[in-house]
Coordinates of C-alpha atoms (C1' of nucleotides) in Angstrom, one line a residue:
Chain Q
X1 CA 21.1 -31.1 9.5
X2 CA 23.0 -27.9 8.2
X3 CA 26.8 -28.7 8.5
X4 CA 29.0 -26.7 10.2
X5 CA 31.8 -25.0 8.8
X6 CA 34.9 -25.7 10.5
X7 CA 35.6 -21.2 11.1
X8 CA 32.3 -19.6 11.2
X9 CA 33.0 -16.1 10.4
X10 CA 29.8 -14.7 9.1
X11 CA 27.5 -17.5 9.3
X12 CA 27.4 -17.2 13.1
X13 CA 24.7 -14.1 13.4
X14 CA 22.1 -16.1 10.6
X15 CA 22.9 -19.3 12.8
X16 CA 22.1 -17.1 16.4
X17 CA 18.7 -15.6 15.3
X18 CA 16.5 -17.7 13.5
X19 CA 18.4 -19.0 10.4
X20 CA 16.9 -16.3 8.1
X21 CA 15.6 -12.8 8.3
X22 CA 11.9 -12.9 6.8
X23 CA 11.2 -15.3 10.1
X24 CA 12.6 -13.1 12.2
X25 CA 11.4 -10.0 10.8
X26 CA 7.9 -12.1 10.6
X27 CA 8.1 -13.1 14.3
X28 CA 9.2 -9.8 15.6
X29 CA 6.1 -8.0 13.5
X30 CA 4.3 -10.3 14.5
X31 CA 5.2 -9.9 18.4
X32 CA 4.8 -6.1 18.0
X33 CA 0.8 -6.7 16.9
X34 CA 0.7 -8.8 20.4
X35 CA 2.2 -6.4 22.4
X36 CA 0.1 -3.3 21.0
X37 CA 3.4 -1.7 20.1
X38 CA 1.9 -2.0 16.5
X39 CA -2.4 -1.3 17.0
X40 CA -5.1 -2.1 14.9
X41 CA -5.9 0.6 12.3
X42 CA -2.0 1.5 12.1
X43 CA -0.7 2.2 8.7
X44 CA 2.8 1.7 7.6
X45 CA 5.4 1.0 5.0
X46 CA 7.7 -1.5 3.9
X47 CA 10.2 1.4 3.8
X48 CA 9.8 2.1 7.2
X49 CA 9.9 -1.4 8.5
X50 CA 12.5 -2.3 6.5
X51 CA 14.7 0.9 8.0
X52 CA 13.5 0.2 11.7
X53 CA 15.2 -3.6 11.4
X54 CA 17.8 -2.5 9.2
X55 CA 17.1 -4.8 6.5
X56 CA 16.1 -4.9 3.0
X57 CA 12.1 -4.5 1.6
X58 CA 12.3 -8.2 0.1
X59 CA 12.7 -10.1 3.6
X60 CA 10.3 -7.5 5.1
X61 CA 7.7 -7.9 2.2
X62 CA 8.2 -12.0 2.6
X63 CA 7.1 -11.5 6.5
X64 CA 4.2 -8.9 5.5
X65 CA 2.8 -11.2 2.9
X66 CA 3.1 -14.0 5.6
X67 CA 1.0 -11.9 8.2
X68 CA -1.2 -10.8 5.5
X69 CA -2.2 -14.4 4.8
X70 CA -2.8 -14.9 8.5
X71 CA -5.1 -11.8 8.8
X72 CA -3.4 -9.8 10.7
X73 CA -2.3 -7.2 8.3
X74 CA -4.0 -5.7 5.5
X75 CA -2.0 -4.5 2.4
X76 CA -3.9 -1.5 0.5
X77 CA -3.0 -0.4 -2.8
X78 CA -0.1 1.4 -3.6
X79 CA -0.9 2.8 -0.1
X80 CA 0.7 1.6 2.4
X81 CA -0.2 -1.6 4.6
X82 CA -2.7 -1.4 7.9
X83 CA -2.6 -3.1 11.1
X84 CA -6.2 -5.0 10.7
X85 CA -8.6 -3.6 12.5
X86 CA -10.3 -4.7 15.1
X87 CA -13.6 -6.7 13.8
X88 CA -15.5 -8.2 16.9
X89 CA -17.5 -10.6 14.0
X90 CA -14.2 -12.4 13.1
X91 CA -13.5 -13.1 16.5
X92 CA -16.7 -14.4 17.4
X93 CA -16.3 -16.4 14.2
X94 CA -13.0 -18.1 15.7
X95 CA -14.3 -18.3 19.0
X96 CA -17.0 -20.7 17.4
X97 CA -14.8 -22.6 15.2
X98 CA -12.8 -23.1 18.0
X99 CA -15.6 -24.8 20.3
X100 CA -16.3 -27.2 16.7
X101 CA -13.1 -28.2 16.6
X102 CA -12.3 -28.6 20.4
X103 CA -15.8 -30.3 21.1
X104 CA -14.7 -32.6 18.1
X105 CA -11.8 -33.7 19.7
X106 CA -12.6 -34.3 23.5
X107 CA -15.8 -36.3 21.9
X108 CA -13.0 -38.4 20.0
X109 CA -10.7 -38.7 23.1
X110 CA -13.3 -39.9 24.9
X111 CA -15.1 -42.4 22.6
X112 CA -11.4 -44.2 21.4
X113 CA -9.9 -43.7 24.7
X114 CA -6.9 -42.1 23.3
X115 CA -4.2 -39.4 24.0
X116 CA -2.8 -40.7 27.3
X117 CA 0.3 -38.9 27.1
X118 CA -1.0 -35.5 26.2
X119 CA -3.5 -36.0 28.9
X120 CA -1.1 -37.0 31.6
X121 CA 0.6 -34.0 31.1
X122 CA -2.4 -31.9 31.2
X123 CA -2.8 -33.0 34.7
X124 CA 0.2 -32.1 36.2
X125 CA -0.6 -28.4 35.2
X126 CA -4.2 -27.9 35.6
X127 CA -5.0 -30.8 38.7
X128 CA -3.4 -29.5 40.9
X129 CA -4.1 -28.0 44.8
X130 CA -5.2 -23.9 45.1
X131 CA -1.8 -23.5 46.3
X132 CA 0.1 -24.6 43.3
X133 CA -1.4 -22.8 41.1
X134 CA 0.0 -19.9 38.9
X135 CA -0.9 -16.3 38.8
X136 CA 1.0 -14.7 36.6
X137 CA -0.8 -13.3 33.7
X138 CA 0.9 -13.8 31.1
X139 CA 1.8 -17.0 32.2
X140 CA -1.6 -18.8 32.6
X141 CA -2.5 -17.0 29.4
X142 CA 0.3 -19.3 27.8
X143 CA -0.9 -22.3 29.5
X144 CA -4.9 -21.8 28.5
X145 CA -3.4 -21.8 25.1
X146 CA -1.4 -25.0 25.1
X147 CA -4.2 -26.6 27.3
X148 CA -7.0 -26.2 24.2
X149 CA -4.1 -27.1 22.1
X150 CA -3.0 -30.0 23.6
X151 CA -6.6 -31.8 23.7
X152 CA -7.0 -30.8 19.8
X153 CA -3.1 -32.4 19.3
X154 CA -4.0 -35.3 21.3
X155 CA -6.1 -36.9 18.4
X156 CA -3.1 -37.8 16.8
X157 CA -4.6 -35.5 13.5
X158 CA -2.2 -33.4 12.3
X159 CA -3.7 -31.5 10.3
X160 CA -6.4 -30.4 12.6
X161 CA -3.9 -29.7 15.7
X162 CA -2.2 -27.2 12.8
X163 CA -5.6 -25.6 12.2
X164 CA -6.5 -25.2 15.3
X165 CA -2.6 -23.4 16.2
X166 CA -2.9 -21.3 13.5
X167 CA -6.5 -20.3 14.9
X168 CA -4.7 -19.6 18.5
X169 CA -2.2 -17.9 16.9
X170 CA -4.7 -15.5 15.5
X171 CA -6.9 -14.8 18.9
X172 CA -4.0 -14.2 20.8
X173 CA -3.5 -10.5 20.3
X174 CA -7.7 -10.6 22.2
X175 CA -7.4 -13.7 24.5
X176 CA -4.3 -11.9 25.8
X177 CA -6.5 -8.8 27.2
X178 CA -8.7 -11.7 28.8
X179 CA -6.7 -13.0 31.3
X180 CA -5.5 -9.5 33.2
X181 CA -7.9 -10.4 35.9
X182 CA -7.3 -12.7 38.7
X183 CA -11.2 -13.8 38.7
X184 CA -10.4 -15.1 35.1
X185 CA -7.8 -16.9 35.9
X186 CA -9.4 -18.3 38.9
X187 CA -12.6 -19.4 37.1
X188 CA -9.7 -20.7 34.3
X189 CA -8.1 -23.7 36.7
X190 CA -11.6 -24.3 38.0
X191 CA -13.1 -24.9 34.1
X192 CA -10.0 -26.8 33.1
X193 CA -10.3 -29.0 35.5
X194 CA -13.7 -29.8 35.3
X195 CA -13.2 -30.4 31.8
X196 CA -10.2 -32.5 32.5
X197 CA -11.5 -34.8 34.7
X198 CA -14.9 -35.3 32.3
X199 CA -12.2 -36.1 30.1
X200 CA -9.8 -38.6 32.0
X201 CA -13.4 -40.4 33.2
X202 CA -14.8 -40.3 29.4
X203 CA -17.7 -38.6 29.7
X204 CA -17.6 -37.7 26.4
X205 CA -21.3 -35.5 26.4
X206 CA -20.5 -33.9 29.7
X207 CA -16.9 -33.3 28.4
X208 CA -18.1 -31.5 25.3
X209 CA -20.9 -29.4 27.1
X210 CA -18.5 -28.1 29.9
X211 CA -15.8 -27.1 27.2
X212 CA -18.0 -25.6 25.1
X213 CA -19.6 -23.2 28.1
X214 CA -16.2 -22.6 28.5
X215 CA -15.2 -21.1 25.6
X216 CA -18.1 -19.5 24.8
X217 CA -18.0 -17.9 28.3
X218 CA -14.3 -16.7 27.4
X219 CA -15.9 -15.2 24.2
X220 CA -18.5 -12.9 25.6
X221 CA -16.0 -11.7 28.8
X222 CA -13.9 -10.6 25.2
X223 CA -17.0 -8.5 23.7
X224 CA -17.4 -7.4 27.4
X225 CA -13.8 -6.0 28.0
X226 CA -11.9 -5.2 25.0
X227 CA -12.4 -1.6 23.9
X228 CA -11.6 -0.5 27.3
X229 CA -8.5 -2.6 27.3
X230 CA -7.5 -1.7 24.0
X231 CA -7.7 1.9 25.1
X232 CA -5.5 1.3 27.9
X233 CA -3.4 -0.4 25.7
X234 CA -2.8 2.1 23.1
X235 CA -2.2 5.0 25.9
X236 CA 1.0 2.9 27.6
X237 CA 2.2 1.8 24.5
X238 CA 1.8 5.8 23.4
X239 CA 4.0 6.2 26.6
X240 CA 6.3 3.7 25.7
X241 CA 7.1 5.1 22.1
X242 CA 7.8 8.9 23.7
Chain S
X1 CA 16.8 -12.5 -21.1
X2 CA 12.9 -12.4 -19.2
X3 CA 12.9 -9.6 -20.0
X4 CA 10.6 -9.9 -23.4
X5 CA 7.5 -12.4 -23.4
X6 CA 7.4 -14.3 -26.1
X7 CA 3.6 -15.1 -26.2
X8 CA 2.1 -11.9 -25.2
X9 CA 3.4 -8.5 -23.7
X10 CA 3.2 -9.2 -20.5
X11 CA 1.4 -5.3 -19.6
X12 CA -1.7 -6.4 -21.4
X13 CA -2.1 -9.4 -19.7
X14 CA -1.8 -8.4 -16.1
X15 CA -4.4 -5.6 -16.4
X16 CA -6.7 -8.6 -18.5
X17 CA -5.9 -10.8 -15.1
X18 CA -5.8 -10.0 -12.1
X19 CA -3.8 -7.0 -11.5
X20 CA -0.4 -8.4 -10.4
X21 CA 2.2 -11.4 -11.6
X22 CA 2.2 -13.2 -8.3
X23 CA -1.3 -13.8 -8.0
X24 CA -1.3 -15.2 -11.7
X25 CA 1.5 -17.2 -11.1
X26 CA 0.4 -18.3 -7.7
X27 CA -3.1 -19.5 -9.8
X28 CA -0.6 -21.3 -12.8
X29 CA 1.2 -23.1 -10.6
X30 CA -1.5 -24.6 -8.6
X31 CA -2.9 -25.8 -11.6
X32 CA 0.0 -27.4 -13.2
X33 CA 0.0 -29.6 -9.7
X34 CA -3.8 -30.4 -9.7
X35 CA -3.5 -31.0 -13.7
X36 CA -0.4 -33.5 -13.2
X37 CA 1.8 -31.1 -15.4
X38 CA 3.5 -30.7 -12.2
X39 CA 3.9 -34.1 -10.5
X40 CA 4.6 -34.5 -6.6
X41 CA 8.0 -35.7 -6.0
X42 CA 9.0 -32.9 -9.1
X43 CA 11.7 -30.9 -8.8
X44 CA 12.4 -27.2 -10.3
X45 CA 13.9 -24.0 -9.6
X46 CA 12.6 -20.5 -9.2
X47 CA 14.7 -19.7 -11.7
X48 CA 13.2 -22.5 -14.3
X49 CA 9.8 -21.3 -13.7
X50 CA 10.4 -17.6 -13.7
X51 CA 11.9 -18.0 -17.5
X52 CA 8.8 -20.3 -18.2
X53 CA 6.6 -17.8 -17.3
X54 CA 8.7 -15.3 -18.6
X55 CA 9.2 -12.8 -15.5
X56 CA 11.8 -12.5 -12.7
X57 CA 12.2 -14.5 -9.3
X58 CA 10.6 -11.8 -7.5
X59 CA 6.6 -13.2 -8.3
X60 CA 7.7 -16.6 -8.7
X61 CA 9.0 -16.6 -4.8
X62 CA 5.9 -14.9 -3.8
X63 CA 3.8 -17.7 -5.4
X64 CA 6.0 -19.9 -4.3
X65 CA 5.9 -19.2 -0.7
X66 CA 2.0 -19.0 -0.9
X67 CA 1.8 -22.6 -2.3
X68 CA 4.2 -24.0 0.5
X69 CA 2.3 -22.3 3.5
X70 CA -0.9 -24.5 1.7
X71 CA 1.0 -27.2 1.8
X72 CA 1.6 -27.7 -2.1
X73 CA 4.8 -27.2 -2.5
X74 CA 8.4 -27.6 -0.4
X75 CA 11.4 -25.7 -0.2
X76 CA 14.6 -27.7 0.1
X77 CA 17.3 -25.4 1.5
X78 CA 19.3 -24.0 -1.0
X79 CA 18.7 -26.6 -3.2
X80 CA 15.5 -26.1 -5.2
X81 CA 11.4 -26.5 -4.9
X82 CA 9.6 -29.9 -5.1
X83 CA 6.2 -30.7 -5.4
X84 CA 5.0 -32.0 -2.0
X85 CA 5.3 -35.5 -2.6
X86 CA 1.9 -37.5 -1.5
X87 CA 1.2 -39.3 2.2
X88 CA -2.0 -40.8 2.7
X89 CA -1.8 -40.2 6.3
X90 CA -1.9 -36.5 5.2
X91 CA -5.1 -36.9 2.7
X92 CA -6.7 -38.9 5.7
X93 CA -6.4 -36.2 8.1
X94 CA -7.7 -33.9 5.9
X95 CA -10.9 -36.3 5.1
X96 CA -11.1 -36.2 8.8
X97 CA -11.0 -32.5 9.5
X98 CA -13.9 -32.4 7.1
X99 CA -16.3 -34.6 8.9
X100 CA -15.7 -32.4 11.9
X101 CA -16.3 -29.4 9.9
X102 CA -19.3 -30.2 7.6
X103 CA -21.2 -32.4 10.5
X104 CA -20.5 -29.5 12.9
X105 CA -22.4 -27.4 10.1
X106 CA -25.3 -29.5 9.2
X107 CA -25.9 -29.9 12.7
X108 CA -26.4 -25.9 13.5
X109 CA -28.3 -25.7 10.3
X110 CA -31.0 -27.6 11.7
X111 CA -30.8 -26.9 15.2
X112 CA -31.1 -23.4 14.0
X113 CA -33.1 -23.2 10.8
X114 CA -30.6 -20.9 9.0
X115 CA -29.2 -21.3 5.5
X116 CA -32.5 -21.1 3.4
X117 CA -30.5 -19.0 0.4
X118 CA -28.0 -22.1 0.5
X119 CA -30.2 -25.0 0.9
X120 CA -32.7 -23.8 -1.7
X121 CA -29.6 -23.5 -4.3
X122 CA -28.5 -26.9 -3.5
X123 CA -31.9 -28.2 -4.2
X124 CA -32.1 -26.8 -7.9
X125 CA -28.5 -28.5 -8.2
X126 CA -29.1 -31.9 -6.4
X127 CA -32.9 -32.6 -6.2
X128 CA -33.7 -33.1 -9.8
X129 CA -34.8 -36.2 -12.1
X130 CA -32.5 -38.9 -12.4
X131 CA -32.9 -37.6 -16.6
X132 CA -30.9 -34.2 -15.7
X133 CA -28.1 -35.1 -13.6
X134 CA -24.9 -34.1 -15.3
X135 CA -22.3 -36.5 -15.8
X136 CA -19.1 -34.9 -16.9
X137 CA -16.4 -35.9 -14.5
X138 CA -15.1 -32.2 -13.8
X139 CA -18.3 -30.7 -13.6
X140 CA -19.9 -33.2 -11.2
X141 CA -16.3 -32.4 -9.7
X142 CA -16.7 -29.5 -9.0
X143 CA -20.1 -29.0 -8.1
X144 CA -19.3 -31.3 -5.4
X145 CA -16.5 -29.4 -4.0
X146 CA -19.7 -26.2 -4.1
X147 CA -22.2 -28.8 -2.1
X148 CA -19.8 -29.3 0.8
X149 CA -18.5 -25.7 0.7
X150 CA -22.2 -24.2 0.7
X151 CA -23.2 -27.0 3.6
X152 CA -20.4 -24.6 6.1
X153 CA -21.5 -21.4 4.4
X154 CA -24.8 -21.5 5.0
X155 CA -24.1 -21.3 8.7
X156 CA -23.1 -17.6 8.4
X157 CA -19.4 -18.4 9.8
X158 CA -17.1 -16.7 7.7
X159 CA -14.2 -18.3 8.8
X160 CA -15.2 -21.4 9.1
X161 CA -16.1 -21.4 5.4
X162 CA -12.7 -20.0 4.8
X163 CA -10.6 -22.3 6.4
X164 CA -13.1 -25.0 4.9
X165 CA -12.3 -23.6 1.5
X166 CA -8.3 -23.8 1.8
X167 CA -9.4 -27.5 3.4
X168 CA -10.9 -27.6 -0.1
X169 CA -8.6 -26.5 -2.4
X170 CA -6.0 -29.0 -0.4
X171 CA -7.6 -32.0 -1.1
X172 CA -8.8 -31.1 -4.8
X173 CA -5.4 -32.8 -6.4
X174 CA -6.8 -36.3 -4.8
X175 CA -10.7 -35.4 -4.9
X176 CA -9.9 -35.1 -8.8
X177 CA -9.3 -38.7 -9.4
X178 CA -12.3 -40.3 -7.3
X179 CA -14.6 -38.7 -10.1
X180 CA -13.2 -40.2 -12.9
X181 CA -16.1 -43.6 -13.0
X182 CA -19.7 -43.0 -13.5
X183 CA -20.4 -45.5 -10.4
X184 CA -18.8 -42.6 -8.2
X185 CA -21.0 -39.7 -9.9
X186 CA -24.0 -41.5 -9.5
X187 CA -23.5 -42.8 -5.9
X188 CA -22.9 -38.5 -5.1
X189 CA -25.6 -37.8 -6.3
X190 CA -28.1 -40.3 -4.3
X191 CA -25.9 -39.3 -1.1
X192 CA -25.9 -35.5 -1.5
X193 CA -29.6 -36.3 -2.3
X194 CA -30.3 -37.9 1.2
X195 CA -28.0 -35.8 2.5
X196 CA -29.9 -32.7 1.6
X197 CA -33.4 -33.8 2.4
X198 CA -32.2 -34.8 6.1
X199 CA -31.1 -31.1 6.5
X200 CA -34.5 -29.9 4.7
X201 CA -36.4 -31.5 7.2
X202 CA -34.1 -30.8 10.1
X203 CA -33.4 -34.1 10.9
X204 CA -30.0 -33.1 12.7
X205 CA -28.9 -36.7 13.9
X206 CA -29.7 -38.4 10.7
X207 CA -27.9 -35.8 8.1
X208 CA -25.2 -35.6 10.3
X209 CA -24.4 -39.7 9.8
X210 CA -25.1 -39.9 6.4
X211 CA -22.7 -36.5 5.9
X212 CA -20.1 -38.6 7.4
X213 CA -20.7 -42.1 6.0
X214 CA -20.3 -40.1 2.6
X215 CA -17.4 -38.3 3.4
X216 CA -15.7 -41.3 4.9
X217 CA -16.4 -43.4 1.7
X218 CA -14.8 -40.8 -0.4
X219 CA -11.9 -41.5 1.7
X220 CA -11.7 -45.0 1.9
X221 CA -12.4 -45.1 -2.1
X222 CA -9.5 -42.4 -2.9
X223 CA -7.3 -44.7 -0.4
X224 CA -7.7 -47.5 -2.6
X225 CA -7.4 -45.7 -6.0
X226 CA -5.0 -43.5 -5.9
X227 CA -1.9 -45.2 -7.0
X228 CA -3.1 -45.9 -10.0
X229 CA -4.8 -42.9 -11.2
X230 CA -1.3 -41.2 -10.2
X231 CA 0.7 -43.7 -12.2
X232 CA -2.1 -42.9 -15.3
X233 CA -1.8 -39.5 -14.7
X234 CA 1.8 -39.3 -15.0
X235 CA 2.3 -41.7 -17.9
X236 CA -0.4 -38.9 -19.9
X237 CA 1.7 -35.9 -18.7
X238 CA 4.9 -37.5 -20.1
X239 CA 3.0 -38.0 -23.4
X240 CA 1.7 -34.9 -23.2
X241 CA 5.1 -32.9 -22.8
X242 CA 6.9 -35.0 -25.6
Chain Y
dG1 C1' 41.3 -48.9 -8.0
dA2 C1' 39.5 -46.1 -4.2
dG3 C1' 39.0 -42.1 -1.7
dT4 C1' 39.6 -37.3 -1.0
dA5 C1' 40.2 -32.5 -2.1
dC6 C1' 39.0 -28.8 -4.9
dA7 C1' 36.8 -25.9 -8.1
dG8 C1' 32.8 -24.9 -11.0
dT9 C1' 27.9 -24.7 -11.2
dT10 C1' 23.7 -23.7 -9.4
dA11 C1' 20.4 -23.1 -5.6
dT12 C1' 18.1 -19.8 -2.5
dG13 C1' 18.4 -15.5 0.4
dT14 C1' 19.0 -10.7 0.4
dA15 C1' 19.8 -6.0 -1.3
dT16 C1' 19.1 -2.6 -4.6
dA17 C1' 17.3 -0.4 -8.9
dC18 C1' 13.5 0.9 -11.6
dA19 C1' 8.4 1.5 -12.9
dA20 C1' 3.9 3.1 -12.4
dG21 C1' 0.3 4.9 -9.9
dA22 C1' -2.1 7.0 -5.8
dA23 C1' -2.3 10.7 -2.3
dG24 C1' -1.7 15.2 -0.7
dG25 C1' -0.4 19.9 -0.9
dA26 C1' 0.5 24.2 -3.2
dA27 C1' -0.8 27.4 -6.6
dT28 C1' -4.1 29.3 -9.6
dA29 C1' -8.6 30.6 -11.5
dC30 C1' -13.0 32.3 -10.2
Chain G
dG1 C1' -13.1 31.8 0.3
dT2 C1' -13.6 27.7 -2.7
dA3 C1' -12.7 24.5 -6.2
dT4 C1' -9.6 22.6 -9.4
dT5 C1' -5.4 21.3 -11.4
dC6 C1' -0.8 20.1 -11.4
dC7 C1' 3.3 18.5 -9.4
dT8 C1' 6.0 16.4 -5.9
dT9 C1' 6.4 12.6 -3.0
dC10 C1' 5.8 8.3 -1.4
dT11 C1' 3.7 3.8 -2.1
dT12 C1' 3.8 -1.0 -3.7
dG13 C1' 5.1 -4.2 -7.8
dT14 C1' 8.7 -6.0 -10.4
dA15 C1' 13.4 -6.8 -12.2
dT16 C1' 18.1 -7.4 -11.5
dA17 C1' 22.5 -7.8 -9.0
dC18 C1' 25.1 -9.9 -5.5
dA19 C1' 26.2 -13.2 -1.4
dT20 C1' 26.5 -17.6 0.5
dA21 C1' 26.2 -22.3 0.7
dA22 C1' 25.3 -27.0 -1.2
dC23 C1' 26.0 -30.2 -4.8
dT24 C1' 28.7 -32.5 -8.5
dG25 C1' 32.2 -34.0 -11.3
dT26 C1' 37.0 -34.3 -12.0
dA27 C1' 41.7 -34.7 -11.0
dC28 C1' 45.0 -36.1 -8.0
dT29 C1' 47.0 -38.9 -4.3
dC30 C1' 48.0 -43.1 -2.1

DNA sequence: GAGTACAGTTATGTATACAAGAAGGAATAC
DNA sequence: GTATTCCTTCTTGTATACATAACTGTACTC
């Protein structure tokens, strides 16, 4: 799509990293919320942002505004710009939207016999024997999130698969702390599966039921957990910075 | 050469609305579209609209951006903005995402007899004589965007309503032109009618079919009409601007 | 006459300059 | 010691300058 030139003297760093700066200074921010190197109820400038990437305020501002749309920053007046804080009512409000949504769609797959593909690969991750499965955190963490997306995307609507990313996108920094457990992820492949197979057999009632129990098990482990993990949290990333 | 307004100085008008240029641009622009002084498929420049508007790039790309994370607008790379051109696939998803929402919401509010505040409003608005409906296209317009948007609020999820109210403001452009014939005011307001009684007496099942027999007609009847309210449309804006 | 090369125009992306107001600290009055 | 006032500093909001690449039309070559 974008031509090449035929010498490529400066366009070679804008080509490496993301085509342009705002998305990369929007990703890294972004990242930093994840990875508590940035923690809720942290304040900051543009200025300072702006100085730590060695970039300009406008790209910086472009990613902030970005973030800010997506509720994970908060901008105050003439004062500086906050890390949102952690508000255990908006997640629960996500957590819910997200069984809506996801219950909407496995009652769909089921009742037009649809998504074959997306399915199919579901089942090479989560049917598998005790042996094969993965343990790594982070890792299964990933997978739980392309799982629940992968049963919204395999509706074939768009526009609700993009909803329901942008909604992932925004639990991640909390679903994260979820799966530091091995019990969790344990009780993870077991749930999936279940929910799988209801699936693959359209059972579209039992299907529904079992997937929301699921999520709305994985929402109260969250109220359950979090402060203590955002404690720990904050403390190694206090490490980290010194 | 922005630098003086021609119409107003530009101080007094930001403090009269809404505190900052990007937000009043942001709110300009997205009326142009949904008023058809913008047309999708339209081309323009930040530039173009900055000296329209008589202030620099800088709030016209914030606006900008907004619009094209809603899905107004598009950015063609390096070579100017265009109004997001229109795909029926992309309407019908939309339609879709709605169903899941709004039956999703009718069903909790009577499984769970919440929303009394909401309901009751509705009632003063929908429930009356056949003598004081209203019949103004934009009003009726409007008001129905209120019924479906109070139907998720009542529920008491925030974010749901939110991301139901950016579903909302998405669809408005097309919702517009469904209300232009009495037949389609009149038939709203004997379904929001039923509609609203089912939820009053809690009769989960039933609102929840007719909620998306209505919705689903609105789609089928904007499918059919649009091409030539567009073409209308178009033809007045030309008139409009000569 | 057709195709190609090249330069001028114009687009967005980014950096910088400037404006206005909020926050916080120091100094002063009591 | 306490409260108040003023001033410095730092913040975001906005305007402008500059960089780079894409498009377009023209002139030239074959």
């Amino acid at each position: 799509m974008a031509k090449r030139p035929v010498d490529e003297p400066v366009s070679r760093r804008s080509a490496e990293s993301g085509e342009n700066l705002a998305e990369r200074i929007y990703a890294q921010l972004k990242q930093d919320i994840f990875e508590f190197r940035l923690l809720p109820g942290d304040r900051f400038s543009e200025t300072e942002i702006a100085e730590r990437m060695a970039v300009s305020r406008t790209p910086v501002r472009e990613a902030l505004f970005r973030l800010q749309r997506e509720a994970f920053v908060d901008v105050l007046f003439r004062s500086g710009w906050q890390v949102r804080p952690f508000d255990f009512n908006y997640f629960e409000d996500l957590y819910d939207v997200r069984v809506v949504l996801e219950t909407a769609a496995v009652k769909r797959l089921c009742e037009q016999s649809i998504g074959g593909d997306e399915l199919d690969a579901l089942k090479q991750i989560w049917l598998v024997p005790a042996a094969d499965r993965l343990s790594d955190a982070s890792t299964v963490s990933a997978l739980d999130e392309r799982f629940h997306e992968m049963l919204v995307e395999a509706t074939g609507n768009a526009e609700m698969a993009r909803m329901h990313h942008a909604l992932t996108e925004r639990m991640r920094i909390i679903r994260r702390l979820d799966f530091t457990k091995p019990p969790r992820i344990e009780a993870t492949y077991l749930e999936h599966g279940k929910i799988l197979r209801a699936v693959l057999q359209r059972r579209g009632d039992q299907a529904q039921l079992l997937l929301k129990t699921h999520i709305e098990e994985s929402k109260s482990e969250v109220r359950k957990i979090t402060l203590h993990m955002l404690h720990t949290a904050r403390h190694k990333s206090g490490q980290e910075r010194a």
